[in-house]
Tab-separated table of C-alpha atoms in Angstrom:
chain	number	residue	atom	x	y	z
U	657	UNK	CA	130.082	-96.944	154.769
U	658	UNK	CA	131.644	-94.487	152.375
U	659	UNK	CA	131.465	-91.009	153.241
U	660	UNK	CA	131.524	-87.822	151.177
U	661	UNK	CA	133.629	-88.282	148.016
U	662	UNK	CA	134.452	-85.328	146.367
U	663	UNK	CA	136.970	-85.331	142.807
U	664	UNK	CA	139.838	-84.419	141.664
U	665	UNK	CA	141.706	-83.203	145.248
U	666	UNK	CA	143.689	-81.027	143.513
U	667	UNK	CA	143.520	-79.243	140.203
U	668	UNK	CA	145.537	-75.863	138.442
U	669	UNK	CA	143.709	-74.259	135.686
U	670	UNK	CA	144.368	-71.002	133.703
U	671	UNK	CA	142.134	-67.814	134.197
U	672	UNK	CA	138.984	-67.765	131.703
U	673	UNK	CA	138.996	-71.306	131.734
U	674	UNK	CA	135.874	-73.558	133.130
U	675	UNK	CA	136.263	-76.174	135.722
U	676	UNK	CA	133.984	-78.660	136.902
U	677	UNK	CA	134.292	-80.493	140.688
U	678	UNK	CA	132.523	-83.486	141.563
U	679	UNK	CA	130.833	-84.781	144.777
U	680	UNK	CA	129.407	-88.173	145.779
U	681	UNK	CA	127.350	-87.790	148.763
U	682	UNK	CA	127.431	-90.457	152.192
U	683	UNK	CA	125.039	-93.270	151.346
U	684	UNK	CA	121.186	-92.580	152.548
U	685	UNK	CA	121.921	-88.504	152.249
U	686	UNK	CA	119.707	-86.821	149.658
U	687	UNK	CA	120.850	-83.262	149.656
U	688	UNK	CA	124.420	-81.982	148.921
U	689	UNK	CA	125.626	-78.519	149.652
U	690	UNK	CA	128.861	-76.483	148.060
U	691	UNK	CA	130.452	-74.023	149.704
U	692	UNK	CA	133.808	-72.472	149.209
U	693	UNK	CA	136.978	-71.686	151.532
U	694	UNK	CA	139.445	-69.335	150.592
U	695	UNK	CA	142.907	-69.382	152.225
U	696	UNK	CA	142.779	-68.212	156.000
U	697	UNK	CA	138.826	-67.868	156.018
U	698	UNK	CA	136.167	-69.676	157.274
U	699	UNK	CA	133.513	-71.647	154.023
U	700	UNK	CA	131.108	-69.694	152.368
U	701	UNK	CA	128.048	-71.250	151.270
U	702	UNK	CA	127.945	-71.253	147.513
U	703	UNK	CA	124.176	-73.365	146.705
U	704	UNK	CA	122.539	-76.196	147.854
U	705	UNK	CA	120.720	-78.986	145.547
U	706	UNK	CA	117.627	-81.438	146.359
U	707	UNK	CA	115.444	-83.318	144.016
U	708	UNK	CA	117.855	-82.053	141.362
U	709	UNK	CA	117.353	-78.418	141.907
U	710	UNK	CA	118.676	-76.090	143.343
U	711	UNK	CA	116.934	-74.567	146.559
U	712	UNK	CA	119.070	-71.986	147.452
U	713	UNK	CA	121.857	-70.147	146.784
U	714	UNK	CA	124.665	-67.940	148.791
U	715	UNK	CA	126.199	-64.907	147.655
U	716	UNK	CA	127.991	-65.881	144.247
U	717	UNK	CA	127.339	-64.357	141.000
U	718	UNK	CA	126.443	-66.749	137.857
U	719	UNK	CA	129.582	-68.074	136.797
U	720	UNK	CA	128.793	-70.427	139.445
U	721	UNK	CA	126.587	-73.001	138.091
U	722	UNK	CA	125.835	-76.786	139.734
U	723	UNK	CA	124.148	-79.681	139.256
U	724	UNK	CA	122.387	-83.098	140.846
U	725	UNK	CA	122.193	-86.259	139.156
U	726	UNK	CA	119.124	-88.730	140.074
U	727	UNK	CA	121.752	-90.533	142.245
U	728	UNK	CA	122.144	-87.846	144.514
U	729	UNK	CA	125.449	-86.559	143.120
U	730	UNK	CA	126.149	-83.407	142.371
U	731	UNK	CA	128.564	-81.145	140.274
U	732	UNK	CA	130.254	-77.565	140.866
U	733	UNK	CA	131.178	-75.538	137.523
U	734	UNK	CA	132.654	-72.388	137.588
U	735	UNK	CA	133.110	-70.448	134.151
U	736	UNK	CA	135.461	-67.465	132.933
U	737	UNK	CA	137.783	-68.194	135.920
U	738	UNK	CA	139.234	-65.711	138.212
U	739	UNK	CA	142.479	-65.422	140.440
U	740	UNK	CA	140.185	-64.902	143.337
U	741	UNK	CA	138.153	-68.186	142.854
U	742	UNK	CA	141.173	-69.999	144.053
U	743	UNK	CA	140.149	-72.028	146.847
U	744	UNK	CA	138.772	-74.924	148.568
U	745	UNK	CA	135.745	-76.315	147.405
U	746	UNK	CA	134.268	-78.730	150.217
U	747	UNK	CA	130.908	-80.437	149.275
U	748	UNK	CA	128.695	-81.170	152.639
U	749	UNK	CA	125.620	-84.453	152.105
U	750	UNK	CA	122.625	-84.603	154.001
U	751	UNK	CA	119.679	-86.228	154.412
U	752	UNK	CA	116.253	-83.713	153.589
U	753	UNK	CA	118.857	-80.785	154.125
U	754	UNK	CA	119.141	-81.738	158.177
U	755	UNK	CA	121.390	-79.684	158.816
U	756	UNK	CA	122.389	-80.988	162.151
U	757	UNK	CA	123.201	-84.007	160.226
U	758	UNK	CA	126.454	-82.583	157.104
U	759	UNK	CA	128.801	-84.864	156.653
U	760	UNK	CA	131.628	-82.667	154.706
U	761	UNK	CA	134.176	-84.498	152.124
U	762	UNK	CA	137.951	-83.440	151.908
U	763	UNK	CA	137.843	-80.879	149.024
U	764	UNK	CA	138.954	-80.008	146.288
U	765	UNK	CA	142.236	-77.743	145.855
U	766	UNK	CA	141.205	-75.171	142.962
U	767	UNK	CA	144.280	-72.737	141.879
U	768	UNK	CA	143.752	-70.518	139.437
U	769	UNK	CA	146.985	-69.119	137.761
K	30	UNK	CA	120.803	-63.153	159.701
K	31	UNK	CA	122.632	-65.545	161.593
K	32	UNK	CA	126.478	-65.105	162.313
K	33	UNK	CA	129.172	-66.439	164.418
K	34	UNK	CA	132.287	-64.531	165.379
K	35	UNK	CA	135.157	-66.425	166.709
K	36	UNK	CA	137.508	-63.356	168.151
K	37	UNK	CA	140.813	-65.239	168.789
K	38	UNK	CA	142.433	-65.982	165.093
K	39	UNK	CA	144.889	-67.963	167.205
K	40	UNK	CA	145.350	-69.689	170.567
K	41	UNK	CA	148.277	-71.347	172.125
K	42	UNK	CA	148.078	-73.421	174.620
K	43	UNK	CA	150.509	-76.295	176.540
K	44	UNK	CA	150.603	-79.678	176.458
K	45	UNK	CA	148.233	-81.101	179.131
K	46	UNK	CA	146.954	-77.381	179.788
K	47	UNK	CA	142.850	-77.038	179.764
K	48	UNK	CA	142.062	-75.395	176.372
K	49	UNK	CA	139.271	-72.821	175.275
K	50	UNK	CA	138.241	-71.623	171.853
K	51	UNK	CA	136.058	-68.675	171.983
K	52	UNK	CA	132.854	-68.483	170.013
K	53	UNK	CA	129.680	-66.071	170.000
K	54	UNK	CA	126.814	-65.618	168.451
K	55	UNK	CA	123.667	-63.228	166.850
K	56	UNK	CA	120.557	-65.423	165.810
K	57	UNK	CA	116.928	-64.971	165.961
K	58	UNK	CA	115.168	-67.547	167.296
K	59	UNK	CA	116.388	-70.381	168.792
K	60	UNK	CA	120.044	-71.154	167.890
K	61	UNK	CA	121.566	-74.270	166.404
K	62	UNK	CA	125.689	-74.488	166.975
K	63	UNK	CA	128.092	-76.572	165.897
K	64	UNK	CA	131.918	-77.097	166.096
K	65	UNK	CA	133.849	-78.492	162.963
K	66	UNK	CA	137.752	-78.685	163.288
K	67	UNK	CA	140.171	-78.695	160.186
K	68	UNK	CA	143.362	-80.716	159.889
K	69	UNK	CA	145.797	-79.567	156.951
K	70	UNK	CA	144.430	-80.240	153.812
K	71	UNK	CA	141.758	-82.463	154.745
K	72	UNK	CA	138.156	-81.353	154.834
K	73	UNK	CA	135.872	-80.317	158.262
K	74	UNK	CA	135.084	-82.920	160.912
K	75	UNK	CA	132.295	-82.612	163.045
K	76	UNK	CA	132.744	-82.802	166.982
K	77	UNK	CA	129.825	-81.080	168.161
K	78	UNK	CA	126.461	-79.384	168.165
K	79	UNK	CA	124.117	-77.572	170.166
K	80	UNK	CA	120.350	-77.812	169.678
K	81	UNK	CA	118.407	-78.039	172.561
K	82	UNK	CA	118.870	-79.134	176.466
K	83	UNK	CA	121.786	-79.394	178.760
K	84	UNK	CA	123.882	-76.331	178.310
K	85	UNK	CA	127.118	-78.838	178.173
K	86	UNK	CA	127.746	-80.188	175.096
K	87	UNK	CA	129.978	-83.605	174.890
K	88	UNK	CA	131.499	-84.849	171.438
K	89	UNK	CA	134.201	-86.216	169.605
K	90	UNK	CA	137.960	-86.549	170.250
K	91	UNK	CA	136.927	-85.283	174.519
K	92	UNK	CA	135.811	-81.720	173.078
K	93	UNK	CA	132.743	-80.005	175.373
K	94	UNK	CA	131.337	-76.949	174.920
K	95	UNK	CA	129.691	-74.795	176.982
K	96	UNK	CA	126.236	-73.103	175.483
K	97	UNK	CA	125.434	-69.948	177.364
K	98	UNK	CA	122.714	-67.397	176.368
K	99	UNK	CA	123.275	-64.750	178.471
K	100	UNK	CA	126.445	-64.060	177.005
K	101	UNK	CA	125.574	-65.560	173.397
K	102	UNK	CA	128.521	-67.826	173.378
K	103	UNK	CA	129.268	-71.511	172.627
K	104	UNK	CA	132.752	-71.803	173.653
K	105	UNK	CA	134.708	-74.829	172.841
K	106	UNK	CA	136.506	-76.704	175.492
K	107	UNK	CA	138.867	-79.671	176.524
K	108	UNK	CA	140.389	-80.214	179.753
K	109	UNK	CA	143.828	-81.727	178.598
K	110	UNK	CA	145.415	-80.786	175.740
K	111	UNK	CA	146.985	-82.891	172.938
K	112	UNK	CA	149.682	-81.932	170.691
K	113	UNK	CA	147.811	-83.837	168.273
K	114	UNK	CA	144.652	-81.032	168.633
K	115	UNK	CA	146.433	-78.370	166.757
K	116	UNK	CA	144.381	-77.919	163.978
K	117	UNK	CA	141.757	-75.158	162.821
K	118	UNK	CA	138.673	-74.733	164.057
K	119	UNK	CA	135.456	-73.396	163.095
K	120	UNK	CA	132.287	-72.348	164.795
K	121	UNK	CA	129.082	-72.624	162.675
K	122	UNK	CA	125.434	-71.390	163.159
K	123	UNK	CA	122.192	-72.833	161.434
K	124	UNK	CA	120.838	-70.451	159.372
K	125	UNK	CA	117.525	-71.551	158.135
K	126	UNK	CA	115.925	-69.812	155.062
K	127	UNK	CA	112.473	-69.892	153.319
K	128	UNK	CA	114.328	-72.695	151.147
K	129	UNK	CA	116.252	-74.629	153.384
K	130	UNK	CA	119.353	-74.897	156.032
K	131	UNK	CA	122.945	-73.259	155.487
K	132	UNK	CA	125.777	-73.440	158.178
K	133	UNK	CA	127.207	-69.646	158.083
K	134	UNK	CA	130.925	-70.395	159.640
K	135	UNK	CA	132.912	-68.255	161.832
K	136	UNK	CA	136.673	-67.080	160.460
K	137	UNK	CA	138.350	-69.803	162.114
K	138	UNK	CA	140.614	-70.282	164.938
K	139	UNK	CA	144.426	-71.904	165.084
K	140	UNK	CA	145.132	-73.997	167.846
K	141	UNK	CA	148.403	-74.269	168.440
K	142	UNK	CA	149.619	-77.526	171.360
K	143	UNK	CA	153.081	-76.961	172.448
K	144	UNK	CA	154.589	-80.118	174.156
C-alpha cells in the first residue's frame, strides 16, 4: 500500500521564478494538506484541498496557489520566488480531513538561490 | 487558537537512560495531541496521539506519553533509550476551524542518544 508520494525531492530554482511540487496521496485518503518547514522550525500549514477546492488556508500570501485533481492529487505552486520560501514542503493525505488520521510524505527540498 | 510549545530545543540523553521530551499546550475545548518524529531528510512519522481516555498513550517504536490536564502537557516518553532515537521531534495540536482540521506544530525538539 503506497503511501504519500510527493515529487521532485529536491529542486534549486532562481528568485522570481515559479515552481510547482507534486503530491500523490495514500490510497483511500481524499483530502491532502501542504504545509511548509523552514530550516530549524516546526511545519506551517500552508492550505488544505477537498473535492478539488480549497477549504482553508494558513497564513501565506497569494503567491501560493494549489490545486486537486479528480484523483485526489494535488499540486503546490509558488510564483515570483523568494530567498525566504526556501524550505521543506511536506504534503499530509487524509481521509474527509480526519485529522487524527495524516499520513505525511518525505518532502520536497525547495532552495531558492 | 490552538498552540503547542515544546520548551527544550534540545535534549541529551544516554544510551539505555529513560528519555522525556517536554510538550504543553493552550486549546479550547477538548484537545487532540499528537507526536510526529523527523529523521534527516525524510518527512514526519507518526508515533502517537491523544484523543480521548487513558491518560497513557502507547505507540510506535516503544514511545508513551503521558496526557495531563492539570498541567496542560503531553510529554513524550520512553523508558530505554536507543541511539537509533536521535532524531527531531515535534508536538502537534488539532486545530479545528469552521472549514476543517489543521495540525499547528510545536518548534521541534533534538534528541540527541549518546552510546
Amino acid at each position: 500500500d503506497a503511501g504519500v508520494t510527493q515529487s521532485p525531492t529536491h529542486l534549486i530554482k532562481t528568485r522570481g521564478q515559479q515552481v510547482t511540487l507534486r503530491c500523490s496521496p495514500k490510497s483511500g485518503h481524499d483530502t491532502v494538506s501542504w504545509y511548509q518547514q523552514a530550516l530549524g522550525q516546526g511545519p506551517q500549514f500552508i492550505f488544505q484541498y477537498y473535492e478539488e477546492e480549497e477549504r482553508q488556508r494558513g497564513n501565506f500570501p497569494d503567491r501560493f496557489s494549489g490545486h486537486q485533481f479528480p484523483n485526489y492529487s494535488s499540486e503546490l505552486n509558488v510564483n515570483a520566488l523568494l530567498l525566504g520560501d526556501s524550505a521543506l514542503y511536506l504534503c499530509a493525505s487524509s481521509f474527509r480531513d480526519r485529522a487524527d488520521g495524516y499520513t505525511f510524505g518525505s518532502g520536497t527540498r525547495l532552495t531558492v538561490v | 487558537a490552538q498552540s503547542v510549545a515544546q520548551p527544550e530545543d534540545q535534549v541529551n540523553v544516554a544510551e539505555g537512560n529513560p528519555l522525556t521530551v517536554k510538550c504543553t499546550y493552550s486549546v479550547s475545548g477538548n484537545p487532540y495531541l499528537f507526536w510526529y518524529v523527523q529523521y534527516p531528510n525524510r518527512g514526519l512519522q507518526f508515533l502517537l496521539k491523544y484523543i480521548t481516555g487513558d491518560n497513557l498513550v502507547k505507540g510506535s517504536y516503544g514511545f508513551e506519553a503521558e496526557f495531563n490536564k492539570s498541567q496542560t502537557s503531553f510529554h513524550l516518553k520512553k523508558p530505554s533509550a536507543l541511539v537509533s532515537d536521535s532524531a527531531l521531534y515535534f508536538c502537534a495540536v488539532r486545530d479545528m476551524g469552521e472549514y476543517g482540521n489543521k495540525l499547528v506544530f510545536g518548534a521541534g525538539t533534538i534528541l540527541r542518544v549518546k552510546s
